Coordinates of C-alpha atoms and ligand atoms in Angstrom, one line a residue:
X18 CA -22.2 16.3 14.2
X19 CA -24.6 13.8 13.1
X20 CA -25.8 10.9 15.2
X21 CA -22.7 8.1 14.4
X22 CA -23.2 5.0 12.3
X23 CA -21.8 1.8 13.6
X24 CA -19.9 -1.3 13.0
X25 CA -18.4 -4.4 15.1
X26 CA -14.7 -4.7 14.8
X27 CA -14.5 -8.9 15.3
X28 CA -10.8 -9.6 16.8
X29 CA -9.8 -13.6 16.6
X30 CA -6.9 -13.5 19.1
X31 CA -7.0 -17.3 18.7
X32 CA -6.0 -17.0 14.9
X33 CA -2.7 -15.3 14.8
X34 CA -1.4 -14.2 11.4
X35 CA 2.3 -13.4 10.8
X36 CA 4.7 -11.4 13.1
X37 CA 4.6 -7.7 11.8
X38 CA 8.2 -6.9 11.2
X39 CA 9.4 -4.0 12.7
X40 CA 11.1 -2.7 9.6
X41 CA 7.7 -1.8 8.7
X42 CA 7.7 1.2 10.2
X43 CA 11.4 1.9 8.8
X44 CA 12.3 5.7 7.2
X45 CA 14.3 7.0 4.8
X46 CA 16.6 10.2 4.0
X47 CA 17.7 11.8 0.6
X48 CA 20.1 14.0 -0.2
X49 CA 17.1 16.0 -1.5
X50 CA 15.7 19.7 -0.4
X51 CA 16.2 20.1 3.4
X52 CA 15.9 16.4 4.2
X53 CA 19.6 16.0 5.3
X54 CA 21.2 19.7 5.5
X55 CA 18.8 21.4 7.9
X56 CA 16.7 18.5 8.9
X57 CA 19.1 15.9 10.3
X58 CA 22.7 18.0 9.5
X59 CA 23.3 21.1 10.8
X60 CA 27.0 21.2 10.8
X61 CA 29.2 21.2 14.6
X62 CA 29.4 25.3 14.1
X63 CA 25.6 25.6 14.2
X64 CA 23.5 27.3 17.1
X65 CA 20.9 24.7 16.6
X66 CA 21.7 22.0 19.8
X67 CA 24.0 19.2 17.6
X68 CA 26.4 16.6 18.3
X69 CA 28.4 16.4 16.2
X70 CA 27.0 18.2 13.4
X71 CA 23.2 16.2 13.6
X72 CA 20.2 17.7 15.1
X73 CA 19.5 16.5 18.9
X74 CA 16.0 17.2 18.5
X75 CA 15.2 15.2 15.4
X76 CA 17.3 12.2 17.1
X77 CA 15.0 12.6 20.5
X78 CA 12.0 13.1 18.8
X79 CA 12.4 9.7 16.2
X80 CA 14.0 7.4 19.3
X81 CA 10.4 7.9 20.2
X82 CA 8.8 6.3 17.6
X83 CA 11.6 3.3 17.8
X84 CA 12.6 4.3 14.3
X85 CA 13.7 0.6 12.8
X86 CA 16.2 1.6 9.9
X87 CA 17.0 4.2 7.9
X88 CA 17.2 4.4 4.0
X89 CA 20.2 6.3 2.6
X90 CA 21.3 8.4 0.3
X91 CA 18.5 8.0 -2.3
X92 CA 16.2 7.3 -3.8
X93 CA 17.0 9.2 -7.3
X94 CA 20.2 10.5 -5.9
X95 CA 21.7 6.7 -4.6
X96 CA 22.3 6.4 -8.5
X97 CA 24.2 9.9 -8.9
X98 CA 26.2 9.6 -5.6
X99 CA 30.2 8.1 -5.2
X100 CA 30.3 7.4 -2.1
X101 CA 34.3 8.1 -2.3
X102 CA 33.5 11.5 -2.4
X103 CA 32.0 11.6 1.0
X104 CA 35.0 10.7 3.4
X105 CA 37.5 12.2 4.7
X106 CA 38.5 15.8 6.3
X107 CA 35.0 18.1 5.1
X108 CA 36.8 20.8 3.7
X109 CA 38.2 18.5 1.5
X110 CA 35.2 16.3 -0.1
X111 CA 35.0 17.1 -3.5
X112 CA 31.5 18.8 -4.6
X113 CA 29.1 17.6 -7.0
X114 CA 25.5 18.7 -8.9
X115 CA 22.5 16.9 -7.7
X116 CA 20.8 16.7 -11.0
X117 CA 17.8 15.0 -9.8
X118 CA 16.9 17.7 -7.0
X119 CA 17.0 21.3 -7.6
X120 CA 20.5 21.3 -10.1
X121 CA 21.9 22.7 -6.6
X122 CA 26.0 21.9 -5.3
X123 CA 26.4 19.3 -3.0
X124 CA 29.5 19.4 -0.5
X125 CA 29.3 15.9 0.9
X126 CA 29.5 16.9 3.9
X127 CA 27.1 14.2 5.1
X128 CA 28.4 11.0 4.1
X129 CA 29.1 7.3 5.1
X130 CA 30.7 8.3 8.1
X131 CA 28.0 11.1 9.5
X132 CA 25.1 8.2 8.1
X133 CA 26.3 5.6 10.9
X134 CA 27.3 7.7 13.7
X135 CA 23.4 9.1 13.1
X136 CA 22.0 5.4 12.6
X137 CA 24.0 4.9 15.9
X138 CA 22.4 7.7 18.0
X139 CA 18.9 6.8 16.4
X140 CA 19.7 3.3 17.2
X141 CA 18.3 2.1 13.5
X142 CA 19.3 -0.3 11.4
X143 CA 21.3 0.8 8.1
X144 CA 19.9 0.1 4.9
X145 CA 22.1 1.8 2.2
X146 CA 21.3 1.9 -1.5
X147 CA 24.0 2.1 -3.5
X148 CA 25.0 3.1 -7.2
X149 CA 23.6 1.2 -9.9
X150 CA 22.9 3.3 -12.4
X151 CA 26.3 5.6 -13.0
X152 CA 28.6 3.5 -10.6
X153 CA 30.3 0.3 -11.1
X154 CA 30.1 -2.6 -9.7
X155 CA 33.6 -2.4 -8.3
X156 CA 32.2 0.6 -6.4
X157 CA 29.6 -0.7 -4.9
X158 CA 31.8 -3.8 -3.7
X159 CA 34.5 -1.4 -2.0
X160 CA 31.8 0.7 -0.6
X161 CA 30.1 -3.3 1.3
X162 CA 33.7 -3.5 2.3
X163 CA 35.1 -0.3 3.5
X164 CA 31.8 -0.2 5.9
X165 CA 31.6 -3.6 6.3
X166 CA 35.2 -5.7 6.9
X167 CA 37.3 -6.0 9.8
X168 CA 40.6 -6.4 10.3
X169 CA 43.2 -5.5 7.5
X170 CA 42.2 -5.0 3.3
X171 CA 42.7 -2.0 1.7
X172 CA 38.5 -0.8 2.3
X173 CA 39.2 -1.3 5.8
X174 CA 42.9 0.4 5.9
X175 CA 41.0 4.0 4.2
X176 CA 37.9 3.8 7.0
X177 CA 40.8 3.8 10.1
X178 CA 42.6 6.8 8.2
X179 CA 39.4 8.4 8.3
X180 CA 38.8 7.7 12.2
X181 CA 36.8 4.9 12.1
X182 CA 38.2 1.2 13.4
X183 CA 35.9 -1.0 13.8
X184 CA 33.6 -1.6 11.4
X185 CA 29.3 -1.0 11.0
X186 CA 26.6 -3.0 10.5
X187 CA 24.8 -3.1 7.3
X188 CA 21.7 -5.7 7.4
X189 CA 19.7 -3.7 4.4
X190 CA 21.8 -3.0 1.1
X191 CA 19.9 -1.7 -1.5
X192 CA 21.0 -3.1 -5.6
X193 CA 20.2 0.8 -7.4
X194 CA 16.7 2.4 -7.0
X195 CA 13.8 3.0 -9.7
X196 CA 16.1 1.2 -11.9
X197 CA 13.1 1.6 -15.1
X198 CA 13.5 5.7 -14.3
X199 CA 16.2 8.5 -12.7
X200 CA 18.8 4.7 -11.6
X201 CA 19.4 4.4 -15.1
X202 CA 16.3 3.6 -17.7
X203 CA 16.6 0.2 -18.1
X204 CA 13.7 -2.3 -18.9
X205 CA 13.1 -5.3 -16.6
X206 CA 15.4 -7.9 -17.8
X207 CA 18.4 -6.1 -18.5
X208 CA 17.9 -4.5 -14.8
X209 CA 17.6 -7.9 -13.7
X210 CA 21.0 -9.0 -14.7
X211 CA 22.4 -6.3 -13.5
X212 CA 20.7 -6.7 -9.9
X213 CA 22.4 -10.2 -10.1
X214 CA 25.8 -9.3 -10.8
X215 CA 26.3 -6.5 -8.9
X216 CA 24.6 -8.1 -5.9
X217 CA 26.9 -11.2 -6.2
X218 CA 30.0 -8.6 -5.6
X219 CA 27.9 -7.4 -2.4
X220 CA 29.9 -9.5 -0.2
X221 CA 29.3 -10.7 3.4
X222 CA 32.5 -9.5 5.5
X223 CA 32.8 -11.5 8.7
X224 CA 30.0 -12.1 10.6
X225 CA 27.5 -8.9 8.6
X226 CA 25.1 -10.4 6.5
X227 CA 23.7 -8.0 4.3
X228 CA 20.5 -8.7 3.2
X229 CA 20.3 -7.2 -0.7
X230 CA 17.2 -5.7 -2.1
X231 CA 16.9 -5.7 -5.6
X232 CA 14.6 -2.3 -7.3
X233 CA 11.5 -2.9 -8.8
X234 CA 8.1 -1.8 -9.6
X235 CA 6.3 1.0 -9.5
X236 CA 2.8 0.4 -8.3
X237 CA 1.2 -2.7 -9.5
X238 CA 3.7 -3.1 -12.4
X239 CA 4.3 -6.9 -12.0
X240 CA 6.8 -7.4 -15.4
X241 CA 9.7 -5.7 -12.8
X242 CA 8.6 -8.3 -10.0
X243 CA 8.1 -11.5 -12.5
X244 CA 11.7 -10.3 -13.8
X245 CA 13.2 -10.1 -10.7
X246 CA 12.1 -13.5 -9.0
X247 CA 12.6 -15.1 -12.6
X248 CA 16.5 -13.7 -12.5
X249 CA 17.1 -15.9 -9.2
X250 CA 15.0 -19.0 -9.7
X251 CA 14.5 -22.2 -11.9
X252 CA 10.9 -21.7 -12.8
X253 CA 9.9 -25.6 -12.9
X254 CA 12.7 -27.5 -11.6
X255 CA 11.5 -27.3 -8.0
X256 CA 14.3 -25.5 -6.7
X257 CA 14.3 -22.9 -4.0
X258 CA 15.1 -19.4 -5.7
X259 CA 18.6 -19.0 -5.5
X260 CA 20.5 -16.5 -2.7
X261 CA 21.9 -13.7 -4.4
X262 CA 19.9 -11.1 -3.9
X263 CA 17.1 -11.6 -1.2
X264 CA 14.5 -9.1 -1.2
X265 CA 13.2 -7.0 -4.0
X266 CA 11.1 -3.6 -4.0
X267 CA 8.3 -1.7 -5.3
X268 CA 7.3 1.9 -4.7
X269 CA 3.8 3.5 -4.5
X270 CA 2.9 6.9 -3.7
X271 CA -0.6 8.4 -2.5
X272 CA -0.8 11.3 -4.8
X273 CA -3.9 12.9 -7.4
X274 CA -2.2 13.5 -10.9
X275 CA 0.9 11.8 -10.3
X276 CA 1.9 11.4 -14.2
X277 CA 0.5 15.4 -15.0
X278 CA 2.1 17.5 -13.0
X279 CA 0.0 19.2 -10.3
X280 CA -1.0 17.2 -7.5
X281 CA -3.0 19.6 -5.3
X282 CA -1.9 21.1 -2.6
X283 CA -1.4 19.7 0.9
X284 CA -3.7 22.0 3.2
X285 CA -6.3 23.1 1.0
X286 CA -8.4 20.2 -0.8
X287 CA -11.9 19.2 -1.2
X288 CA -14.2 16.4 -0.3
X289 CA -14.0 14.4 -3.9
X290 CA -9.9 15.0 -3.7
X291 CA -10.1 13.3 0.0
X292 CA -11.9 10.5 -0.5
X293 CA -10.2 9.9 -4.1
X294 CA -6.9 9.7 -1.7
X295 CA -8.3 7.1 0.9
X296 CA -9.1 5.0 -1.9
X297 CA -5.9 5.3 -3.4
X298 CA -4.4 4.4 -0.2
X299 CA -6.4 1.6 1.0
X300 CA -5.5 0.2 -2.8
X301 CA -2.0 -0.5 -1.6
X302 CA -3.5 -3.8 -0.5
X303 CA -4.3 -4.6 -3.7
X304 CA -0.6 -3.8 -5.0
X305 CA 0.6 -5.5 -2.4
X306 CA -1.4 -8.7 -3.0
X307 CA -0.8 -8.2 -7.2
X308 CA 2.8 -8.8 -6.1
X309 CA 2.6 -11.6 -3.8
X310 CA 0.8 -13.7 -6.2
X311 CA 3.5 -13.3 -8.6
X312 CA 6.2 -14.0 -6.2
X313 CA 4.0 -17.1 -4.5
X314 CA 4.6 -18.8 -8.6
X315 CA 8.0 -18.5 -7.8
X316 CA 8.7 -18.5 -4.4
X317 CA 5.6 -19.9 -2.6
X318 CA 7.8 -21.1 0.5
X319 CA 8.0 -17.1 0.7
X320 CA 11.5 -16.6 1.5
X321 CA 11.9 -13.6 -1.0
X322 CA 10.9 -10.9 1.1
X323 CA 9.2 -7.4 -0.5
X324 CA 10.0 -4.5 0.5
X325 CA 8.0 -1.3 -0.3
X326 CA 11.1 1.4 0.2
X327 CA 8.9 4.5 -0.7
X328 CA 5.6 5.2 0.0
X329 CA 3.6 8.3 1.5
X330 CA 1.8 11.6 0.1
X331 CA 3.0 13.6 -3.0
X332 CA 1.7 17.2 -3.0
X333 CA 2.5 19.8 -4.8
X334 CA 5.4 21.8 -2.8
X335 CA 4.3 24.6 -0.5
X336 CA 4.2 27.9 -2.3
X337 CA 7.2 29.9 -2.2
X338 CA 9.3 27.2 -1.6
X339 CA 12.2 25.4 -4.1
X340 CA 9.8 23.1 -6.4
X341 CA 13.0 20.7 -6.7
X342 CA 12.7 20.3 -2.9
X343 CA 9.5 18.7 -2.4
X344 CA 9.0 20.4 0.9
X345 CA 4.9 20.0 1.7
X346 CA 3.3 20.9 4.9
X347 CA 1.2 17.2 6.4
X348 CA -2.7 17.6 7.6
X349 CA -5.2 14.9 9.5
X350 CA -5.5 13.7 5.8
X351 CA -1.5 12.4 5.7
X352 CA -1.9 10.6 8.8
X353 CA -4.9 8.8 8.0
X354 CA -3.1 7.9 4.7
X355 CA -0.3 6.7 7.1
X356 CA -3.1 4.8 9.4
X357 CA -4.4 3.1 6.2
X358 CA -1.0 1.8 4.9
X359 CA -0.3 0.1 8.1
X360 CA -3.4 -2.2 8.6
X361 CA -2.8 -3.1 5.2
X362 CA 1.1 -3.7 5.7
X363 CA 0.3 -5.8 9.2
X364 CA -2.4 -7.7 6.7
X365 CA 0.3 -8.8 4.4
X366 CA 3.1 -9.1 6.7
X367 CA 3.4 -12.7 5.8
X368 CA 5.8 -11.4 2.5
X369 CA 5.9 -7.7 2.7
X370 CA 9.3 -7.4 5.4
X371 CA 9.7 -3.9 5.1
X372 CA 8.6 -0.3 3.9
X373 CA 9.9 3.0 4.5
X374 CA 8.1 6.6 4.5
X375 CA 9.5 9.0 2.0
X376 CA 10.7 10.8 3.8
X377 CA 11.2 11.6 7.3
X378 CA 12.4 15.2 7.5
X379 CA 11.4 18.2 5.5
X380 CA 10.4 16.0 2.5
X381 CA 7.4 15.0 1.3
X382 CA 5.2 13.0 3.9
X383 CA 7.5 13.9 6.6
X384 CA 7.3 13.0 10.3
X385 CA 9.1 16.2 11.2
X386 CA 8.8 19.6 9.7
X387 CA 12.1 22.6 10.6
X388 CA 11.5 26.0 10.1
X389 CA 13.7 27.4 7.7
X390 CA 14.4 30.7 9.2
X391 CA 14.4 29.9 13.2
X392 CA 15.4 26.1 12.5
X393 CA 12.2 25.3 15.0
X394 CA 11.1 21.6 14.6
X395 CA 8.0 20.7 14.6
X396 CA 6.1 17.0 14.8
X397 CA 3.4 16.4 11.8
X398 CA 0.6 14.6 12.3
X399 CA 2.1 11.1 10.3
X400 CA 4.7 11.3 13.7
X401 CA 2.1 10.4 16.0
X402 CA 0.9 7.6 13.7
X403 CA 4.1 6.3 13.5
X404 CA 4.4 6.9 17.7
X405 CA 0.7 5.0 18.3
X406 CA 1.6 2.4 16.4
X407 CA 4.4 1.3 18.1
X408 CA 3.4 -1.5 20.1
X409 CA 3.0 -3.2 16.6
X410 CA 6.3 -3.7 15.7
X411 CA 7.1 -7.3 16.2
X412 CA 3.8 -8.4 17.4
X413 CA 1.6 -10.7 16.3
X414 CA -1.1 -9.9 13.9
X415 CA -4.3 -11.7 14.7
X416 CA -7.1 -12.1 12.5
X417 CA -9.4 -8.9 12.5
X418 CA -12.6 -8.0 10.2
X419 CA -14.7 -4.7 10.5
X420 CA -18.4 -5.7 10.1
X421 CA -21.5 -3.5 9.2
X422 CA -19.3 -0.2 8.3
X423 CA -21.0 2.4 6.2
X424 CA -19.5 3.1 2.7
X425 CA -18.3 6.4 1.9
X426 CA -19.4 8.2 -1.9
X427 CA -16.2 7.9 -3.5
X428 CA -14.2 9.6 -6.9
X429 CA -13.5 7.6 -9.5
X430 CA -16.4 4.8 -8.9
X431 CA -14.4 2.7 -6.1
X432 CA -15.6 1.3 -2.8
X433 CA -14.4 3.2 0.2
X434 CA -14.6 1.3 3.5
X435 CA -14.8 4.2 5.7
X436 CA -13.4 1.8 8.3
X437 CA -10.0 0.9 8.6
X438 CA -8.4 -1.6 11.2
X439 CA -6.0 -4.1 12.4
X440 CA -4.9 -5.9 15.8
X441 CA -2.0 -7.5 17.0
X442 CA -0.3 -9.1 20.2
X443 CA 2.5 -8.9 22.1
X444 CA 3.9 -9.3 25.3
X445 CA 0.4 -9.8 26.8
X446 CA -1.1 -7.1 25.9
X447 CA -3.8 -5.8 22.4
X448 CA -3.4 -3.1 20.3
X449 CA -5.5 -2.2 18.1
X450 CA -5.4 0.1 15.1
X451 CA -8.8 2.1 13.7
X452 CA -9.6 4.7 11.8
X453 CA -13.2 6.6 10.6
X454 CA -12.2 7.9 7.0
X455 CA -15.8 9.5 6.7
X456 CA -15.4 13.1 6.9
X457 CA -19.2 14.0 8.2
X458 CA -20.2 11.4 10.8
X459 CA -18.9 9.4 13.7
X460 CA -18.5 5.9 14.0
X461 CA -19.2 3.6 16.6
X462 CA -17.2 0.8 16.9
X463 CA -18.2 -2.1 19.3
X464 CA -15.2 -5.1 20.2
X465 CA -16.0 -8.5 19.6
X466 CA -13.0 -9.9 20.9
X467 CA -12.9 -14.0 20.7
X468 CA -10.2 -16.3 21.4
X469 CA -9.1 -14.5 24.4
X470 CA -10.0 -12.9 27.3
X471 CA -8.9 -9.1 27.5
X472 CA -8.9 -6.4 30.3
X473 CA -7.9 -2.8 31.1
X474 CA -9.0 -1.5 27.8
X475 CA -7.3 2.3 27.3
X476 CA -7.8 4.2 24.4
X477 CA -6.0 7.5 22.4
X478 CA -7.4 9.6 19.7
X479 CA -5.5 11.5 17.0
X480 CA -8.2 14.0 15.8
X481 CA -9.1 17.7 14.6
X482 CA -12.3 19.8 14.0
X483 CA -11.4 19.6 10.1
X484 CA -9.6 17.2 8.1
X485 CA -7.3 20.0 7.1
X486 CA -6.0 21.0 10.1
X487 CA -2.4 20.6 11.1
X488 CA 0.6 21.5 12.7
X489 CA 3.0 24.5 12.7
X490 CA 5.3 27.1 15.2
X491 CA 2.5 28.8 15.8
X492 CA -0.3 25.3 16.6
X493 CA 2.5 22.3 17.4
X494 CA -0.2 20.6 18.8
X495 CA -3.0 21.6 16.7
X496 CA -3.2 17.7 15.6
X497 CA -1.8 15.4 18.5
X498 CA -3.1 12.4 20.6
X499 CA -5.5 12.9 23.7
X500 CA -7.1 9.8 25.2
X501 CA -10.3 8.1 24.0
X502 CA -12.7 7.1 26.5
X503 CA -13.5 3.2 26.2
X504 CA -16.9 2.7 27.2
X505 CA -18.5 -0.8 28.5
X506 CA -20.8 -2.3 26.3
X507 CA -22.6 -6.0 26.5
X508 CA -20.6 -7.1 23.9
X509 CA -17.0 -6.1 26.2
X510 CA -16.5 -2.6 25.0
X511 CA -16.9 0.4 22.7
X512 CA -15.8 3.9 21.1
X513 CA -16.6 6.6 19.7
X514 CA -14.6 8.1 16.4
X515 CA -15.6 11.2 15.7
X516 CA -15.2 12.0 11.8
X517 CA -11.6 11.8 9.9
X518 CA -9.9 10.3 13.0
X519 CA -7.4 7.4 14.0
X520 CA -7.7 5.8 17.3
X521 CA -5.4 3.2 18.9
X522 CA -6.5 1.1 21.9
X523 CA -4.7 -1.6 24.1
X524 CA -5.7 -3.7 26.2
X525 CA -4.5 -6.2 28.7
X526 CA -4.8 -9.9 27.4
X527 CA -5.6 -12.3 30.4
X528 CA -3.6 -15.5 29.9
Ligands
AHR612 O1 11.2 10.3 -2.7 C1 11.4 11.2 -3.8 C2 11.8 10.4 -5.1 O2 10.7 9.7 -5.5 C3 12.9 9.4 -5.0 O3 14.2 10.0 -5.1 C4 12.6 8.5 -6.1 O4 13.1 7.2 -5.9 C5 11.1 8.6 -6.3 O5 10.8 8.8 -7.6

């Protein structure tokens, strides 16, 4: 290992930035590959420890990481799926294709019923997107109800028949999904109208105020975002945009080749493909930012919030396995992709209110990986991201800058910071976020920490020899957190990152 470079990570606890919404670290599930049936779903009759048909592993292991909310039933299949035919006795549900992934039979055995009672034992918040593109507005209006309204109306009447009195909570309700792709092909505007009408049908029942997110972009394509904010304001009149829909999205994966085809594979890539991947990853700023400023013309009270309702890695699927499935294993790289995303998310946490991972079980960037044969779960290394992170959610952000960090070489001509960090407060006490991207040589990172006086530094390291390396039956803990020495230093304290690593530490803020 080469002697380490070093940089000063300058924390301003005295200028605090937004509060990072917990929702940022929210997740989502698709009725795609072994996402729900295997991953969350086993069925009551299954050997694999359940209650009532869902995993108790995969519950324990996500009410670890405070899972926020839970996306459901699509992406690409929310616009093939009727939600009627997921109630009622099993044996009964009627069966359908899902066209988008794998052209395989679907029993709808997991549906609005078995969603909640697993939102419940996660304790997450719903956030279900429904039908857009081959449903009606009609449907989507009985579906807000049936979950939604108490007391007596005909939604309400079919839930109790199916066992269920009172009703859920739904804060999140998503208006279709990829609404310019698989939710229907539509271009911006006529998608916009759409959003408006069926999102004025979304009602509020009694005291659940759903909070509706409208489909947009992918990446930094701003005509879906202009579209959108245009649809619900009076561009020039000074009026605030209006209420109907509240929030709109974008999605942006992390992925090499993403329009031809072959994206690499998960375990086995090389140095220009890693760095070409931080880059794309720290570049979500950028999108991020792209959107704001079109939403800020609009909006610049910021009360539209954006939501980023996919993001995460896109590899090509592990060989051997169902291409339609997307079913990739998750290395040192997938975490630090995951460590990137979230100092950028808690940097523009003044508009972006949400994002969820795609996807949390057995689907691409997953937190949790189940053997197929044994049904044996294993944690990646993004869970222990999501788990070292957790003393962000609803904390303060407070101003942070990384000074005098090397560059990395870098595909594609872009500028790599090599150092990646943020900071917030809360409850007394600092976290803070960093990560050494360079894949040769450590970095030394010396706190600055102004504005407030800060004690009982501790410190955890998620690293590996290589950047490759990652988890499996045979290694669960070949990539896992161990703790990070903090040493003194004149300027308060320091540590050491070896290469390729992510590195939390906290530390006690004196009032
Ligand atoms: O997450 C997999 C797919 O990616 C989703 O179904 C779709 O919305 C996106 O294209």
């Amino acid at each position: 290992m080469s002697y380490p470079s070093t940089a000063r990570i300058v924390i301003n606890a005295d200028l605090p930035e937004a509060t990072i919404n917990r929702h940022l670290y929210g997740h989502f599930a698709e009725h795609l590959g072994r996402c729900i049936y295997g991953g969350f779903y086993v069925g009551e009759d299954s050997d694999i420890p359940n209650v009532r048909g869902i995993r108790s592993d995969v519950v324990e292991a996500l009410r670890k990481i405070a899972i926020p909310n839970l996306r459901w039933p699509g992406g690409c299949f929310a616009d093939e799926y009727h939600w009627r035919d997921g109630i009622g006795p099993r044996a009964e549900r009627p069966r359908m294709i899902n066209t988008n992934w794998g052209d395989i039979e679907e029993n709808n055995h997991f549906g609005t019923h078995e969603f909640f009672d697993l939102c419940e034992m996660l304790g997450a918040d719903a956030y279900v997107a429904g039908n857009v593109g081959s449903g009606t507005v009609q449907e989507m209006s009985d579906w807000v109800e049936y979950i939604t309204r108490a007391g007596d109306s005909p939604m309400a009447r079919l839930r109790r028949e199916n066992g269920r009195e009172e009703p859920w909570k739904v804060p999140f309700w998503g208006i279709g999904n990829e609404p310019w792709g698989c939710g229907g092909s539509m271009d911006p505007a006529h998608y916009a109208a759409e959003a408006r009408r069926y999102a004025t049908f979304c009602r509020d029942h009694g005291d659940n105020k759903l909070y509706r997110i409208a489909a947009g972009a992918s990446d930094d394509d701003v005509a879906w975002t202009k579209a959108l904010m245009e649809a619900i304001s009076c561009f020039g009149c000074q009026k605030e945009p209006t209420n109907i829909y509240q929030g709109l999205s974008f999605h942006y994966y992390s992925a090499l080749n993403m329009e031809h085809g072959a994206r690499g594979s998960s375990t086995d890539f090389d140095e220009g493909e890693y760095y070409a991947l931080m880059s794309k990853a720290q570049d979500v700023g950028r999108v991020i930012q792209t959107h704001k400023r079109v939403m800020d013309t609009y909006d610049p009270a910021r009360k539209v919030g954006l939501v980023l309702d996919e993001w995460g890695t896109w590899w090509d699927v592990e060989p051997g396995t169902h291409p339609g499935f997307l079913y990739q294993q998750n290395t040192l790289r997938d975490a630090l992709v995951a460590a990137v995303h979230f100092d950028q998310f808690h940097r523009h946490a003044d508009r972006l209110i949400m994002a969820n991972i795609a996807q949390t079980v057995n689907v691409l960037q997953a937190m949790i990986l189940t053997d197929e044969q044994t049904g044996e779960m294993i944690l990646t290394p993004t869970y222990h991201v999501f788990e070292m992170n957790r003393g962000h959610h609803d904390a303060t952000a407070v101003h942070t800058r990384i000074l005098d960090a090397p560059e990395a070489r870098v595909a594609a001509g872009r500028r790599l910071e090599v150092a990646s960090a943020s900071a917030s407060v809360k409850d007394g006490a600092m976290l803070v976020s960093l990560s050494n991207l360079d894949l040769d040589t450590p970095l030394e990172i010396v706190f600055d920490i102004r504005g407030a006086s800060v004690a009982d530094a501790s410190g955890r390291l998620l690293a590996a020899d290589t950047v490759h390396e990652h988890n499996s039956v045979g290694a669960r803990d070949a990539v896992s957190p161990a703790p990070l020495p903090v040493e003194p230093h004149p300027a308060g304290a320091k540590v050491i990152l070896p290469p390729h690593s992510f590195a939390t530490v906290s530390f006690a803020v004196r009032p």
